[in-house]
XYZ file of C-alpha atoms in Angstrom:
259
model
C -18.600 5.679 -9.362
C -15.921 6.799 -7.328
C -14.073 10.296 -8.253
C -11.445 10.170 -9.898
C -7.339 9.986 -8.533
C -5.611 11.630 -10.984
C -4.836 14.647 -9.136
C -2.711 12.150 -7.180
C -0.364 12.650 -9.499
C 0.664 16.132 -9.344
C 2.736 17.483 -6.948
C 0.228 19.533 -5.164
C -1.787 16.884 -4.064
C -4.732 19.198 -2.943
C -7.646 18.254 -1.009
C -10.875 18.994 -2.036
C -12.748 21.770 -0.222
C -15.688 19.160 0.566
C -13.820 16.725 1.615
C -13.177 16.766 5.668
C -10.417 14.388 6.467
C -10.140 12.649 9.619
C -7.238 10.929 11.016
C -8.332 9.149 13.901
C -4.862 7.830 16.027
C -5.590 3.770 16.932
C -3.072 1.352 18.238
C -2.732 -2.140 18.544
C -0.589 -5.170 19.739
C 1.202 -7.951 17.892
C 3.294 -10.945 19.077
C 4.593 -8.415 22.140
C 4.715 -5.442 20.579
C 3.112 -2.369 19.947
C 2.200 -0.051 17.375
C 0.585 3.230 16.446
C -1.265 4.168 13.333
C -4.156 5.872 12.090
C -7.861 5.598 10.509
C -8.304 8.124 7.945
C -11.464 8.886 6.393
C -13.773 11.448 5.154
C -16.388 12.125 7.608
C -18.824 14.131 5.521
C -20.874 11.338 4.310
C -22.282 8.138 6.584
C -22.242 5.748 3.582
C -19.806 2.598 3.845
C -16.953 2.137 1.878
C -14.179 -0.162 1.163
C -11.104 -0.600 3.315
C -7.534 -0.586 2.647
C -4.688 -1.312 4.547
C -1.658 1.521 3.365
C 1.828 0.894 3.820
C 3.944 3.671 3.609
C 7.541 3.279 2.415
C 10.522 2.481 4.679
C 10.463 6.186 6.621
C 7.165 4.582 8.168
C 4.094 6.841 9.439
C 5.578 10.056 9.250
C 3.781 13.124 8.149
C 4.109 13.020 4.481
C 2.416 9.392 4.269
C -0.607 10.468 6.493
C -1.060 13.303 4.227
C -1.214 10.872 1.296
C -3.622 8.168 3.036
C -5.889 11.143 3.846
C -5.440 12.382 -0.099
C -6.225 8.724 -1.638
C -9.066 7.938 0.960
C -11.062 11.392 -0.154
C -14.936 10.236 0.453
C -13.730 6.095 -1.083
C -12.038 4.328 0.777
C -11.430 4.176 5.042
C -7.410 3.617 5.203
C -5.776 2.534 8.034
C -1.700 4.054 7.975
C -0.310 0.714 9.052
C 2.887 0.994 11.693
C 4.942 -1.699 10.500
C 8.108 -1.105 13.012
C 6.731 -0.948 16.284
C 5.978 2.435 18.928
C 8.908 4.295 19.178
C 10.802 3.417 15.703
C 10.510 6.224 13.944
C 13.396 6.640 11.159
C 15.128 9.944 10.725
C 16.793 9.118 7.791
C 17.667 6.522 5.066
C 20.271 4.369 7.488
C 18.106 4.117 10.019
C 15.343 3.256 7.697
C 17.521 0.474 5.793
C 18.143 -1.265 9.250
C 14.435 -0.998 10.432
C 12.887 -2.289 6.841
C 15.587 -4.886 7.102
C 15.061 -6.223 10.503
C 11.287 -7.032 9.671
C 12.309 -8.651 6.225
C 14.584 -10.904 8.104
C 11.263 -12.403 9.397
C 8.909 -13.259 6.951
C 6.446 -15.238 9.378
C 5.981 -12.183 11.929
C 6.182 -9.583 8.955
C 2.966 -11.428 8.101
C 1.676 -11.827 11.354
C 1.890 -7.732 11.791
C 0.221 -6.675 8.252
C -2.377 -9.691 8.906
C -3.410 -8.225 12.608
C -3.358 -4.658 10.848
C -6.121 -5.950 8.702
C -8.132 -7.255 11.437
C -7.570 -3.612 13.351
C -9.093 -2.185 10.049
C -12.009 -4.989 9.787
C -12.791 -4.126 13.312
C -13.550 -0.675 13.077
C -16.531 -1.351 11.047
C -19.174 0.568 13.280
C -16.939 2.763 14.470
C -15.391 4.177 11.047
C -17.862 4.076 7.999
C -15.765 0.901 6.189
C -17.311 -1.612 4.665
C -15.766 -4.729 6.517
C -16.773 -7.104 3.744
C -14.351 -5.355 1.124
C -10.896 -4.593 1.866
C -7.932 -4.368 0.149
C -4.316 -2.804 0.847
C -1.863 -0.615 -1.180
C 2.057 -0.057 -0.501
C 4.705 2.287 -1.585
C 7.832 0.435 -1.770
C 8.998 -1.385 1.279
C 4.933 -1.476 1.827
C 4.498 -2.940 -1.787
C 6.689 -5.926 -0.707
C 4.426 -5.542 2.934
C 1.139 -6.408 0.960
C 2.532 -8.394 -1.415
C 3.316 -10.653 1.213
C -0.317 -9.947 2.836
C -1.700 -11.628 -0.325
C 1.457 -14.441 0.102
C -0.058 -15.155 3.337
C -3.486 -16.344 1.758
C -5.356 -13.037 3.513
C -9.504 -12.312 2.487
C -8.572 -9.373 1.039
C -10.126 -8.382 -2.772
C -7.079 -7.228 -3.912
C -3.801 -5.306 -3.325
C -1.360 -3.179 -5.145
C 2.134 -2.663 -4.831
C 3.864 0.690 -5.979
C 7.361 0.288 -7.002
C 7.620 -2.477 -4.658
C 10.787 -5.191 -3.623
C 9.022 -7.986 -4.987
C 10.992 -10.932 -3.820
C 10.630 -13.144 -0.964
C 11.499 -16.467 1.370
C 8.650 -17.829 1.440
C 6.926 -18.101 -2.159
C 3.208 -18.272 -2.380
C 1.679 -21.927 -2.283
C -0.456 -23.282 -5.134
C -4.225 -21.951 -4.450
C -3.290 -19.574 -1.587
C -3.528 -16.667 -2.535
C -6.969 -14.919 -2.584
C -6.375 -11.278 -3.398
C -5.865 -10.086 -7.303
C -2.406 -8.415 -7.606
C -1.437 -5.212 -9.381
C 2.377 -4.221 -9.356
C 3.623 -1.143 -10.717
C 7.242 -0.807 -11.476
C 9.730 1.544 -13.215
C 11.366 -0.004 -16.070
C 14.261 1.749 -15.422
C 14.341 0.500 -11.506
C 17.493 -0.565 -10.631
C 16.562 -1.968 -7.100
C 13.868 -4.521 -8.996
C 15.753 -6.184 -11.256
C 14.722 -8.062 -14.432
C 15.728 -11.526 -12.411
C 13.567 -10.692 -10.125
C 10.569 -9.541 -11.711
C 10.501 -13.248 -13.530
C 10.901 -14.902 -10.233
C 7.668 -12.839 -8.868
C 5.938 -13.712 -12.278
C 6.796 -17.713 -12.538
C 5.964 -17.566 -8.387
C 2.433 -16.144 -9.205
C 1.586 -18.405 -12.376
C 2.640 -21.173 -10.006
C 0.327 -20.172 -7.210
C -2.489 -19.743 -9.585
C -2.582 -16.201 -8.908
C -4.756 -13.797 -10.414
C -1.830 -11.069 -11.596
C -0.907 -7.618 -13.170
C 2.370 -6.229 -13.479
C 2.738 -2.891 -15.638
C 6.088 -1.492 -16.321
C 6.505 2.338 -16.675
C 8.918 3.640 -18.816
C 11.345 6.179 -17.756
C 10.076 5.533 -14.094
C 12.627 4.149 -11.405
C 12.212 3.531 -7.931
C 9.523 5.793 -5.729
C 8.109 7.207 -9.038
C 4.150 7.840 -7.240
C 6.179 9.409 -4.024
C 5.802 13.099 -5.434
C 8.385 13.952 -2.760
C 11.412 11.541 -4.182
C 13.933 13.851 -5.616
C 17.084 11.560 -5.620
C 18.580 10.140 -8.483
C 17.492 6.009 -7.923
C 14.530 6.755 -6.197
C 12.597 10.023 -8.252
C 8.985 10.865 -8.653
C 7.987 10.480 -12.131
C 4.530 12.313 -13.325
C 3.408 10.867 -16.220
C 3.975 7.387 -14.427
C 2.975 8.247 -11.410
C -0.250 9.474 -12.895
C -0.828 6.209 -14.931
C -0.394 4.554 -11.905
C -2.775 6.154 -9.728
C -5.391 5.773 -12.116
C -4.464 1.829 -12.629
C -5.098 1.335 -9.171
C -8.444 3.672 -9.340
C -9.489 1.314 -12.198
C -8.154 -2.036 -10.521
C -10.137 -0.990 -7.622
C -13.108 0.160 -9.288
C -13.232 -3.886 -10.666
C -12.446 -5.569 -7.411
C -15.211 -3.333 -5.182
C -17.649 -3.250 -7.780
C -21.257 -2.926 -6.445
């Protein structure tokens, strides 16, 4: 049984004094361009473990979301913190952010492409990281809950994914019988960027597709309520959801990798 995630949800976020995190920088190529991430793990053990792919929000791999991929793998899961942008395209605030996230929404096939050869850099490391190749999975915080939402779109092998208070529309709705992965969105009630339209559209495209689907709405909760470091008024960390939500995922998880 894997230990529990609730501590994710306070504001802390401490590591445990067993646990010895690595964050191992890897890079890797896509349709001409290239991009820097890292394998994070906890090296005190040898025994294999599930794999997910994390995407952090629309800042990218900064400092804050390694800290968090390090804090949710603990001794469970290998993560790889997935560069969705490219080398060099680093956002130093939310404008530059907004036109970055935007640029790779505007292209739904390559947006795939990237998350789907991020998953392969993950799969590969089997050998070299302790992850279990044959169970993977991905998680995203906003802009990277729309990322793996669309990871499961593209009909990827992947057990599951979960999107936190994620953009869940897109241009390219999910076929009948493509997608593979279960689906677990979390979303504030009170998020104004997902609005009730579109939260029906994501729910009649998933029946449609034959998906296998959760969505949970938290009360009270608006956008970036598990980011413990939101602090602006549409886009806030909320505890008690944020806690909830960690331990849905824990749970969802717990199903989809069960031995």
């Amino acid at each position: 049984m894997r230990r529990s995630l609730l501590a994710l949800a306070l504001a802390s976020l401490s590591l445990t004094a067993a646990a010895k995190p690595v964050a191992e920088s890897v890079s890797w190529s896509h349709g001409g361009t290239n991009f820097d991430g890292y394998l994070v793990y906890d090296d005190s053990e040898g025994d294999k473990r599930p794999g997910l792919v994390m995407v952090p929000n629309w800042m990218g791999v900064t400092d804050s979301a390694l800290e968090k991929a390090k804090k949710i793998a603990g001794d469970d899961y290998v993560i790889l913190l997935v560069d969705m942008y490219g080398r060099g395209v680093r956002p130093a605030n939310a404008d530059e952010a907004g036109k970055a996230a935007t640029a790779v929404y505007a292209d739904r096939a390559a947006l795939r492409g990237r998350i789907n050869t991020a998953l392969g850099v993950l799969r590969d490391s089997a050998g070299k990281t302790p992850v279990d190749a044959g169970q993977l999975g991905g998680i995203g915080f906003c802009f990277g809950g729309a990322v793996v939402l669309e990871l499961a779109r593209s009909g990827a092998d992947v057990a599951g994914v979960v999107s936190f208070h994620g953009n869940l529309s897109t241009t390219v709705p999910a076929e009948a019988g493509a997608v593979k992965a279960s689906l677990l969105v979390l979303n504030g009630a009170d998020d104004t960027y997902v609005p009730a339209e579109q939260i029906a559209a994501f729910q009649q495209e998933m029946t449609a597709a034959k998906a296998d689907w959760q969505f949970v709405n938290y009360s009270g909760a608006v956008h970036c309520f598990a980011e413990a470091d939101a602090n602006s008024p549409g886009c806030l960390y909320e505890p008690r959801a944020a806690k909830r939500a960690y331990a849905a995922m824990e749970s969802f998880f717990d199903e989809k990798f069960e031995d």
